[in-house]
Short mmCIF file of C-alpha atoms in Angstrom, two decimals:
data_model
loop_
_atom_site.label_atom_id
_atom_site.label_comp_id
_atom_site.label_asym_id
_atom_site.label_seq_id
_atom_site.Cartn_x
_atom_site.Cartn_y
_atom_site.Cartn_z
CA MET A 1 -36.88 -62.62 -29.27
CA PHE A 2 -37.02 -59.25 -27.50
CA ARG A 3 -39.84 -60.32 -25.18
CA GLU A 4 -37.96 -63.50 -24.42
CA ILE A 5 -34.87 -61.59 -23.41
CA ILE A 6 -36.93 -59.35 -21.13
CA SER A 7 -38.48 -62.36 -19.40
CA LEU A 8 -35.08 -64.06 -19.11
CA ALA A 9 -33.70 -60.84 -17.63
CA GLY A 10 -36.45 -60.79 -15.03
CA LYS A 11 -35.70 -64.36 -14.09
CA TYR A 12 -31.92 -64.41 -14.05
CA LEU A 13 -30.85 -60.82 -13.39
CA PRO A 14 -30.31 -61.33 -9.62
CA GLU A 15 -28.02 -64.30 -10.27
CA LEU A 16 -26.13 -62.43 -12.99
CA LEU A 17 -25.75 -59.35 -10.82
CA SER A 18 -24.29 -61.37 -7.96
CA GLY A 19 -21.78 -62.62 -10.53
CA ALA A 20 -21.16 -59.03 -11.57
CA SER A 21 -20.33 -58.14 -7.97
CA ILE A 22 -17.60 -60.82 -8.00
CA THR A 23 -16.35 -59.33 -11.29
CA LEU A 24 -16.15 -55.91 -9.64
CA GLU A 25 -14.41 -57.20 -6.51
CA LEU A 26 -11.92 -59.25 -8.53
CA THR A 27 -11.14 -56.27 -10.75
CA ALA A 28 -10.80 -53.83 -7.85
CA VAL A 29 -8.44 -56.06 -5.86
CA CYS A 30 -6.30 -56.89 -8.91
CA VAL A 31 -6.04 -53.33 -10.15
CA LEU A 32 -5.09 -52.00 -6.70
CA GLY A 33 -2.57 -54.80 -6.17
CA GLY A 34 -1.24 -54.14 -9.65
CA LEU A 35 -0.99 -50.44 -8.87
CA LEU A 36 1.30 -51.06 -5.88
CA LEU A 37 3.54 -53.49 -7.75
CA GLY A 38 3.43 -51.31 -10.87
CA LEU A 39 4.52 -48.27 -8.88
CA LEU A 40 7.44 -50.23 -7.47
CA LEU A 41 8.42 -51.49 -10.95
CA ALA A 42 8.19 -47.98 -12.41
CA LEU A 43 10.36 -46.52 -9.64
CA CYS A 44 12.92 -49.28 -10.23
CA ARG A 45 12.93 -48.49 -13.93
CA VAL A 46 13.37 -44.75 -13.52
CA TYR A 47 15.46 -44.38 -10.37
CA GLY A 48 16.76 -47.90 -9.74
CA GLY A 49 20.31 -49.14 -10.15
CA LYS A 50 21.41 -51.36 -13.02
CA ALA A 51 20.12 -54.58 -11.44
CA ALA A 52 16.73 -53.14 -10.45
CA TYR A 53 16.37 -51.64 -13.94
CA ALA A 54 17.19 -54.94 -15.63
CA VAL A 55 14.85 -56.99 -13.44
CA SER A 56 11.88 -54.67 -13.77
CA THR A 57 12.41 -54.19 -17.52
CA ALA A 58 12.62 -57.94 -18.08
CA TYR A 59 9.47 -58.49 -16.03
CA ILE A 60 7.53 -55.80 -17.89
CA GLU A 61 8.61 -57.00 -21.34
CA ILE A 62 7.82 -60.64 -20.64
CA VAL A 63 4.42 -59.94 -19.14
CA ARG A 64 3.43 -57.49 -21.87
CA GLY A 65 4.67 -59.84 -24.57
CA THR A 66 2.44 -62.77 -23.60
CA PRO A 67 -1.37 -63.08 -23.47
CA LEU A 68 -3.24 -62.94 -20.16
CA LEU A 69 -4.94 -66.23 -21.04
CA VAL A 70 -1.58 -68.01 -21.26
CA GLN A 71 -0.50 -66.47 -17.96
CA LEU A 72 -3.75 -67.63 -16.40
CA PHE A 73 -3.15 -71.17 -17.69
CA VAL A 74 0.40 -71.15 -16.33
CA PHE A 75 -0.89 -70.18 -12.90
CA TYR A 76 -3.87 -72.51 -12.80
CA TYR A 77 -2.76 -75.57 -14.79
CA GLY A 78 1.01 -75.12 -14.80
CA LEU A 79 1.92 -74.39 -11.17
CA PRO A 80 0.52 -77.70 -9.82
CA ASP A 81 3.43 -79.35 -11.74
CA ILE A 82 5.81 -77.87 -9.19
CA GLY A 83 3.51 -78.55 -6.26
CA ILE A 84 1.68 -75.22 -6.01
CA VAL A 85 -2.06 -75.74 -6.27
CA LEU A 86 -4.07 -72.53 -6.30
CA PRO A 87 -7.86 -72.30 -6.05
CA PRO A 88 -9.45 -70.75 -9.19
CA LEU A 89 -10.18 -67.33 -7.70
CA LEU A 90 -6.66 -66.95 -6.32
CA ALA A 91 -5.04 -68.16 -9.55
CA ALA A 92 -7.12 -65.75 -11.63
CA GLY A 93 -6.53 -62.90 -9.19
CA LEU A 94 -2.77 -63.43 -9.10
CA ALA A 95 -2.46 -63.75 -12.87
CA MET A 96 -4.51 -60.60 -13.42
CA ALA A 97 -2.72 -58.55 -10.75
CA LEU A 98 0.74 -59.54 -11.99
CA ASN A 99 -0.37 -58.82 -15.56
CA THR A 100 -1.86 -55.39 -14.94
CA ALA A 101 1.17 -54.42 -12.81
CA ALA A 102 3.39 -54.51 -15.89
CA TYR A 103 1.05 -52.29 -17.92
CA GLN A 104 0.49 -49.88 -15.04
CA ALA A 105 4.26 -49.69 -14.49
CA GLU A 106 4.72 -48.39 -18.03
CA TYR A 107 2.00 -45.76 -17.64
CA ILE A 108 3.45 -44.61 -14.33
CA ARG A 109 6.96 -44.55 -15.78
CA GLY A 110 5.73 -42.29 -18.59
CA ALA A 111 4.11 -39.94 -16.08
CA ILE A 112 7.18 -39.83 -13.83
CA GLN A 113 9.42 -39.06 -16.78
CA SER A 114 7.12 -36.25 -17.88
CA ILE A 115 7.88 -34.34 -14.67
CA PRO A 116 10.89 -32.08 -15.37
CA ARG A 117 14.00 -33.39 -13.68
CA GLY A 118 14.81 -29.90 -12.46
CA GLN A 119 12.06 -30.21 -9.86
CA LEU A 120 13.88 -33.08 -8.21
CA LEU A 121 17.12 -31.10 -8.24
CA ALA A 122 15.27 -28.13 -6.71
CA ALA A 123 13.94 -30.41 -3.96
CA LYS A 124 17.49 -31.61 -3.35
CA ALA A 125 18.66 -28.00 -3.16
CA LEU A 126 16.06 -27.35 -0.47
CA GLY A 127 17.63 -30.11 1.60
CA MET A 128 15.25 -32.97 0.77
CA THR A 129 16.68 -36.43 0.24
CA TRP A 130 16.04 -38.22 -3.08
CA ALA A 131 13.35 -40.33 -1.44
CA GLN A 132 11.62 -37.28 0.02
CA GLY A 133 11.84 -35.49 -3.33
CA ILE A 134 10.30 -38.45 -5.15
CA LEU A 135 7.63 -38.97 -2.49
CA HIS A 136 6.59 -35.35 -1.95
CA VAL A 137 7.37 -33.66 -5.27
CA VAL A 138 7.37 -36.12 -8.17
CA LEU A 139 4.76 -38.73 -7.21
CA PRO A 140 1.92 -36.37 -6.19
CA GLN A 141 2.06 -34.94 -9.72
CA ALA A 142 2.89 -38.12 -11.63
CA LEU A 143 0.13 -40.19 -10.03
CA ARG A 144 -2.45 -37.60 -10.99
CA LEU A 145 -1.11 -37.27 -14.53
CA VAL A 146 -1.38 -41.03 -14.95
CA ILE A 147 -5.13 -41.15 -14.22
CA PRO A 148 -6.34 -41.02 -17.87
CA SER A 149 -4.20 -43.96 -19.02
CA TRP A 150 -4.79 -45.68 -15.71
CA SER A 151 -8.56 -45.49 -16.30
CA ASN A 152 -8.08 -47.23 -19.63
CA GLU A 153 -6.23 -50.00 -17.87
CA LEU A 154 -8.95 -50.32 -15.25
CA ILE A 155 -11.63 -50.65 -17.91
CA TYR A 156 -9.46 -53.12 -19.78
CA MET A 157 -9.14 -55.27 -16.66
CA LEU A 158 -12.88 -54.99 -16.02
CA LYS A 159 -13.44 -56.61 -19.40
CA TYR A 160 -10.61 -59.10 -19.18
CA SER A 161 -11.68 -60.34 -15.75
CA SER A 162 -14.18 -62.34 -17.83
CA LEU A 163 -11.27 -64.70 -18.65
CA ALA A 164 -11.48 -65.96 -15.07
CA PHE A 165 -14.57 -67.96 -15.98
CA ILE A 166 -12.39 -70.31 -18.06
CA VAL A 167 -10.75 -71.64 -14.90
CA GLY A 168 -14.08 -71.77 -13.09
CA VAL A 169 -14.46 -68.53 -11.16
CA PRO A 170 -18.20 -67.83 -10.74
CA GLU A 171 -18.04 -64.20 -11.89
CA LEU A 172 -20.47 -62.63 -14.36
CA MET A 173 -19.40 -64.80 -17.31
CA GLY A 174 -19.19 -67.91 -15.14
CA ARG A 175 -22.72 -67.39 -13.85
CA ALA A 176 -24.00 -66.79 -17.37
CA ASN A 177 -22.39 -69.98 -18.57
CA LEU A 178 -23.97 -71.89 -15.70
CA ILE A 179 -27.43 -70.49 -16.40
CA ALA A 180 -27.12 -71.10 -20.14
CA SER A 181 -26.01 -74.69 -19.62
CA ARG A 182 -29.27 -75.25 -17.73
CA ASN A 183 -31.70 -73.67 -20.21
CA PHE A 184 -29.67 -73.72 -23.46
CA LYS A 185 -30.46 -70.07 -24.17
CA TYR A 186 -26.80 -69.28 -24.75
CA PHE A 187 -27.24 -66.43 -27.21
CA GLU A 188 -29.88 -64.61 -25.18
CA ILE A 189 -28.01 -64.96 -21.89
CA TYR A 190 -24.73 -63.74 -23.40
CA LEU A 191 -26.60 -60.79 -24.90
CA LEU A 192 -27.73 -59.89 -21.38
CA VAL A 193 -24.17 -60.30 -20.13
CA ALA A 194 -22.91 -58.01 -22.90
CA ALA A 195 -25.47 -55.40 -21.86
CA ILE A 196 -24.35 -55.63 -18.23
CA TYR A 197 -20.67 -55.27 -19.18
CA VAL A 198 -21.42 -52.28 -21.42
CA SER A 199 -23.33 -50.56 -18.60
CA ILE A 200 -20.57 -51.22 -16.08
CA VAL A 201 -17.90 -49.98 -18.49
CA LEU A 202 -19.83 -46.81 -19.39
CA LEU A 203 -20.50 -46.08 -15.71
CA ALA A 204 -16.86 -46.68 -14.81
CA ALA A 205 -15.69 -44.41 -17.63
CA ARG A 206 -18.04 -41.67 -16.39
CA GLY A 207 -16.82 -42.04 -12.81
CA LEU A 208 -13.16 -42.08 -13.79
CA SER A 209 -13.42 -38.95 -15.93
CA TRP A 210 -15.10 -37.22 -12.96
CA LEU A 211 -12.18 -38.33 -10.77
CA GLU A 212 -9.76 -37.08 -13.39
CA GLY A 213 -11.32 -33.62 -13.34
CA LYS A 214 -11.41 -33.59 -9.55
CA LEU A 215 -7.73 -34.49 -9.12
CA ARG A 216 -6.40 -32.44 -12.03
CA VAL A 217 -3.21 -30.52 -11.26
CA PRO A 218 -4.00 -26.87 -12.11
CA GLY A 219 -1.93 -25.78 -15.08
CA LEU A 220 -0.56 -29.26 -15.77
CA GLY A 221 -1.65 -31.57 -18.56
CA ALA A 222 -4.51 -31.04 -21.01
CA SER A 223 -7.44 -28.94 -19.89
CA PRO A 224 -10.77 -30.82 -19.91
CA MET B 1 12.65 -80.40 -23.86
CA GLU B 2 12.44 -83.59 -25.91
CA LEU B 3 8.70 -83.39 -25.60
CA VAL B 4 8.66 -79.86 -27.01
CA LEU B 5 10.91 -80.93 -29.89
CA ARG B 6 8.71 -83.91 -30.67
CA GLU B 7 5.57 -81.79 -30.64
CA LEU B 8 7.12 -78.96 -32.61
CA PRO B 9 5.20 -79.68 -35.87
CA GLY B 10 1.90 -79.43 -33.98
CA PHE B 11 2.97 -76.16 -32.41
CA LEU B 12 4.04 -74.79 -35.78
CA GLN B 13 0.58 -75.63 -37.16
CA GLY B 14 -0.93 -73.92 -34.14
CA THR B 15 1.20 -70.86 -34.72
CA ALA B 16 0.09 -70.81 -38.35
CA ALA B 17 -3.55 -70.87 -37.20
CA THR B 18 -2.82 -68.06 -34.76
CA VAL B 19 -1.29 -65.98 -37.55
CA GLU B 20 -4.27 -66.78 -39.78
CA VAL B 21 -6.70 -65.51 -37.13
CA LEU B 22 -4.50 -62.46 -36.63
CA LEU B 23 -4.41 -61.58 -40.33
CA GLY B 24 -8.18 -61.96 -40.58
CA VAL B 25 -8.80 -59.87 -37.47
CA MET B 26 -6.41 -57.09 -38.44
CA GLY B 27 -7.68 -57.04 -42.04
CA LEU B 28 -11.33 -56.87 -41.03
CA GLY B 29 -10.50 -54.32 -38.34
CA LEU B 30 -8.46 -52.21 -40.74
CA PHE B 31 -11.10 -51.89 -43.45
CA SER B 32 -14.13 -51.51 -41.22
CA GLY B 33 -12.20 -49.32 -38.79
CA LEU B 34 -11.11 -47.03 -41.60
CA GLY B 35 -14.66 -46.91 -42.95
CA MET B 36 -16.06 -46.14 -39.50
CA ALA B 37 -13.50 -43.39 -38.99
CA VAL B 38 -14.27 -41.71 -42.33
CA LEU B 39 -17.99 -41.89 -41.56
CA GLN B 40 -17.42 -40.51 -38.08
CA VAL B 41 -15.52 -37.49 -39.40
CA TYR B 42 -17.13 -36.78 -42.79
CA GLY B 43 -20.40 -38.70 -42.71
CA PRO B 44 -23.89 -37.20 -42.40
CA HIS B 45 -25.16 -36.73 -38.86
CA PRO B 46 -27.25 -39.90 -38.48
CA ALA B 47 -24.30 -42.01 -39.71
CA ARG B 48 -21.92 -40.28 -37.30
CA TRP B 49 -24.28 -40.92 -34.44
CA ALA B 50 -24.82 -44.57 -35.39
CA VAL B 51 -21.12 -45.29 -35.84
CA THR B 52 -20.29 -43.69 -32.51
CA ALA B 53 -22.95 -45.77 -30.76
CA ILE B 54 -21.70 -49.00 -32.37
CA GLU B 55 -18.13 -48.16 -31.46
CA ARG B 56 -18.99 -47.40 -27.81
CA VAL B 57 -20.91 -50.64 -27.43
CA LEU B 58 -18.24 -52.77 -29.10
CA ARG B 59 -15.56 -51.25 -26.91
CA GLY B 60 -17.61 -52.02 -23.80
CA ILE B 61 -18.11 -55.73 -24.47
CA PRO B 62 -15.31 -58.08 -23.39
CA PRO B 63 -13.90 -59.97 -26.40
CA ILE B 64 -14.82 -63.32 -24.83
CA VAL B 65 -18.48 -62.34 -24.57
CA LEU B 66 -18.43 -61.20 -28.18
CA LEU B 67 -16.78 -64.47 -29.24
CA LEU B 68 -19.41 -66.56 -27.50
CA LEU B 69 -22.23 -64.38 -28.85
CA VAL B 70 -21.05 -64.95 -32.42
CA PHE B 71 -20.42 -68.61 -31.63
CA TYR B 72 -24.04 -69.08 -30.50
CA LEU B 73 -25.57 -67.21 -33.43
CA PRO B 74 -28.35 -69.29 -35.03
CA TRP B 75 -26.08 -70.08 -38.01
CA ASP B 76 -23.38 -72.69 -37.87
CA LEU B 77 -20.13 -70.87 -38.57
CA PRO B 78 -16.68 -72.51 -38.65
CA PRO B 79 -14.54 -71.62 -35.57
CA LEU B 80 -12.00 -69.62 -37.56
CA LEU B 81 -14.74 -67.41 -39.01
CA VAL B 82 -16.31 -66.94 -35.56
CA ALA B 83 -12.96 -65.81 -34.16
CA VAL B 84 -12.25 -63.45 -37.04
CA LEU B 85 -15.73 -61.89 -36.97
CA ALA B 86 -15.85 -61.39 -33.21
CA LEU B 87 -12.29 -60.25 -32.58
CA GLY B 88 -12.29 -58.33 -35.86
CA SER B 89 -15.32 -56.22 -34.97
CA CYS B 90 -13.81 -55.57 -31.57
CA SER B 91 -10.61 -54.44 -33.24
CA ALA B 92 -12.56 -52.36 -35.77
CA ALA B 93 -13.98 -50.27 -32.94
CA TYR B 94 -10.50 -49.60 -31.55
CA GLN B 95 -8.93 -49.01 -34.97
CA SER B 96 -11.70 -46.56 -35.89
CA GLN B 97 -10.58 -44.38 -32.99
CA ILE B 98 -6.93 -44.59 -34.07
CA PHE B 99 -7.83 -43.54 -37.62
CA ARG B 100 -10.29 -40.86 -36.48
CA ALA B 101 -7.58 -39.18 -34.44
CA ALA B 102 -5.14 -39.44 -37.37
CA ILE B 103 -7.67 -38.01 -39.86
CA GLN B 104 -8.45 -35.14 -37.53
CA SER B 105 -4.76 -34.40 -37.17
CA VAL B 106 -4.52 -33.53 -40.88
CA ASP B 107 -4.95 -29.79 -41.30
CA ARG B 108 -8.46 -28.96 -42.52
CA ARG B 109 -7.10 -26.31 -44.85
CA GLN B 110 -5.57 -29.03 -47.01
CA LEU B 111 -9.08 -30.25 -47.70
CA GLU B 112 -10.17 -26.72 -48.64
CA ALA B 113 -7.13 -26.38 -50.91
CA ALA B 114 -8.09 -29.64 -52.60
CA PHE B 115 -11.65 -28.37 -53.13
CA SER B 116 -10.32 -25.18 -54.66
CA LEU B 117 -8.33 -27.31 -57.11
CA GLY B 118 -11.62 -28.86 -58.19
CA MET B 119 -11.48 -32.16 -56.31
CA THR B 120 -14.68 -33.62 -54.94
CA GLN B 121 -14.89 -34.42 -51.23
CA GLY B 122 -14.40 -38.12 -51.96
CA GLN B 123 -11.30 -37.48 -54.05
CA ALA B 124 -9.85 -35.09 -51.53
CA VAL B 125 -10.32 -37.49 -48.64
CA LEU B 126 -8.95 -40.40 -50.65
CA HIS B 127 -5.95 -38.68 -52.24
CA VAL B 128 -5.03 -35.96 -49.76
CA VAL B 129 -6.20 -36.81 -46.26
CA LEU B 130 -5.98 -40.60 -46.04
CA PRO B 131 -2.43 -41.05 -47.41
CA GLN B 132 -1.18 -38.83 -44.60
CA ALA B 133 -3.58 -40.02 -41.92
CA VAL B 134 -2.86 -43.70 -42.44
CA ARG B 135 0.87 -43.16 -42.12
CA ARG B 136 0.43 -41.10 -38.99
CA ALA B 137 -1.76 -43.83 -37.54
CA LEU B 138 0.98 -46.45 -37.85
CA GLY B 139 2.43 -45.81 -34.37
CA PRO B 140 -0.79 -46.38 -32.42
CA TRP B 141 -1.77 -49.05 -34.93
CA SER B 142 1.28 -51.09 -33.92
CA ASN B 143 0.01 -51.05 -30.32
CA GLU B 144 -3.30 -52.39 -31.54
CA LEU B 145 -1.44 -55.09 -33.48
CA SER B 146 0.44 -56.30 -30.45
CA SER B 147 -2.67 -56.32 -28.30
CA GLN B 148 -4.49 -58.28 -31.02
CA ILE B 149 -1.61 -60.79 -31.26
CA LYS B 150 -2.28 -61.52 -27.62
CA ASP B 151 -6.06 -61.54 -28.04
CA THR B 152 -5.87 -64.22 -30.74
CA SER B 153 -5.28 -66.61 -27.84
CA LEU B 154 -8.98 -66.15 -27.04
CA ALA B 155 -9.85 -67.99 -30.28
CA TYR B 156 -9.01 -71.06 -28.19
CA ILE B 157 -12.42 -70.77 -26.52
CA VAL B 158 -14.45 -71.24 -29.70
CA GLY B 159 -12.32 -74.22 -30.75
CA VAL B 160 -9.78 -72.83 -33.20
CA VAL B 161 -6.80 -75.21 -33.09
CA GLU B 162 -4.22 -72.53 -32.35
CA VAL B 163 -1.15 -72.60 -30.10
CA LEU B 164 -3.01 -73.00 -26.79
CA ARG B 165 -5.33 -75.69 -28.10
CA GLN B 166 -2.31 -77.63 -29.38
CA ALA B 167 -0.72 -77.38 -25.94
CA ARG B 168 -3.96 -78.63 -24.42
CA TYR B 169 -3.97 -81.67 -26.73
CA VAL B 170 -0.40 -82.56 -25.82
CA ILE B 171 -1.13 -82.13 -22.11
CA ALA B 172 -4.19 -84.34 -22.44
CA TYR B 173 -2.34 -87.28 -23.98
CA THR B 174 0.92 -87.02 -22.04
CA TYR B 175 -0.95 -86.57 -18.73
CA GLY B 176 1.01 -83.54 -17.62
CA HIS B 177 3.88 -81.18 -18.38
CA ALA B 178 1.37 -78.30 -18.23
CA LEU B 179 3.92 -75.80 -16.90
CA LEU B 180 6.48 -76.62 -19.58
CA LEU B 181 3.98 -76.58 -22.44
CA TYR B 182 2.16 -73.41 -21.42
CA GLY B 183 5.55 -71.83 -20.84
CA PHE B 184 6.44 -72.77 -24.40
CA CYS B 185 3.19 -71.16 -25.61
CA ALA B 186 4.18 -68.00 -23.79
CA LEU B 187 7.51 -68.10 -25.61
CA ILE B 188 5.78 -68.43 -28.99
CA TYR B 189 3.53 -65.45 -28.25
CA PHE B 190 6.50 -63.45 -27.02
CA GLY B 191 8.30 -64.16 -30.30
CA LEU B 192 5.20 -63.17 -32.27
CA THR B 193 4.74 -59.82 -30.51
CA ARG B 194 8.45 -59.04 -30.91
CA ALA B 195 8.37 -59.94 -34.60
CA GLY B 196 5.18 -57.93 -35.12
CA ASN B 197 6.68 -54.86 -33.51
CA ALA B 198 9.90 -55.13 -35.50
CA LEU B 199 7.90 -55.45 -38.73
CA ILE B 200 5.78 -52.37 -38.01
CA TYR B 201 8.86 -50.43 -37.07
CA ARG B 202 10.43 -51.23 -40.44
CA LEU B 203 7.19 -50.28 -42.20
CA GLU B 204 7.04 -47.01 -40.32
CA GLU B 205 10.59 -46.12 -41.40
CA LYS B 206 9.73 -46.97 -44.98
CA LEU B 207 6.45 -45.05 -45.13
CA TRP B 208 7.73 -42.04 -43.22
CA VAL B 209 6.39 -38.79 -44.72
CA PRO B 210 9.46 -36.61 -45.38
CA GLY B 211 9.35 -33.45 -43.31
CA PHE B 212 7.22 -34.98 -40.56
CA GLU B 213 8.25 -35.89 -37.09
CA ARG B 214 9.80 -39.26 -36.71
CA ARG B 215 9.38 -41.56 -33.76
CA ALA B 216 12.51 -41.63 -31.63
CA PRO B 217 14.53 -44.71 -32.56
CA GLU B 218 13.49 -47.54 -30.31
CA ARG B 219 16.00 -49.50 -28.32
CA HIS B 220 15.80 -53.08 -29.45
CA GLY B 221 16.13 -55.93 -27.01
CA TRP B 222 17.16 -55.80 -23.43
#
């Protein structure tokens, strides 16, 4: 069994790794897109007027209350009903980005609210506008405080990007499925895939905790 | 709308299957997670090391990959069992971390006090530490519950006839209405996560340890 897996690895690793690169690209684009939208949603929830608060809260609650798989099906199988046909990669990317935005919004909101409100008042007293105060005083701290929970979200998306294979995106899981349907070594191939995911996740966790230490605000938050 | 009404019995069956998977997953995750946590805190060194390694690996594998791995095991397991085993071991890894943190939050001196009263380590952990730790873990545990409610949708892939699979059947024989039906699935899941959260909240109120901090009352609905 072990020897077989090694020989399968030698044979199919290049193909699997090219799938893994699609996984990484998909995750990176979605998480960054989700970060921008999430930031906007969080700002609406904390500083927005009644309407902005209601819209962003409704969005966040609905997205966080339903599974990513269902959202993916709505985008890929559902939208053609109203005339919008998306290619698999775009459908998966949109569903993932819109999904992670809601989660990231909540993390960012938590971080923004952890910054004492007095700082914003102090900025106002120095003659800054609200927007300047938020941009130059609150966000530089909040965005660094959010890194630990944001890393969890990134790793979560890294793993959940595997759902994209269900609608036919040739990422790591999709490639594995393709290979296994040719040689019927499903168990062995998925074992290899699991190993690849575990290595990517461990590496990403390492990198993110390095980033966290690098960008830590001195005197703020837990010491490493 | 008529279509949804007509297919309601099927969807109710699907929801029942979803809840079945959920109960299995949370039950398996609870007991093995609790066991892993106790081993990780109080176990001998080799056990600690092994449990930590297992937990890291399980948390690094996407649930879908785990589902398919269990599905393609050399034995023929029924879909429901595959889903419960795969998602349950995934959840066990996460729950072990929730319980580990809760156990470690109980003051160590309580354990020493229990020893001085003549309790063995097993008794002290069982009667002194765990009753407090488990109640403290309820908050984070409710997050795990709502993320597992959503992850039960993955059981679709190994062929459990849950909500999504029911929708798929209806779409297949009515040749369409995918948006409506998947939207209805989303509604069912939304109801389930809301109900799950409300239930845990009630439980938390009921099991609250007098004298300990209480979670700020949550605003319900929007």
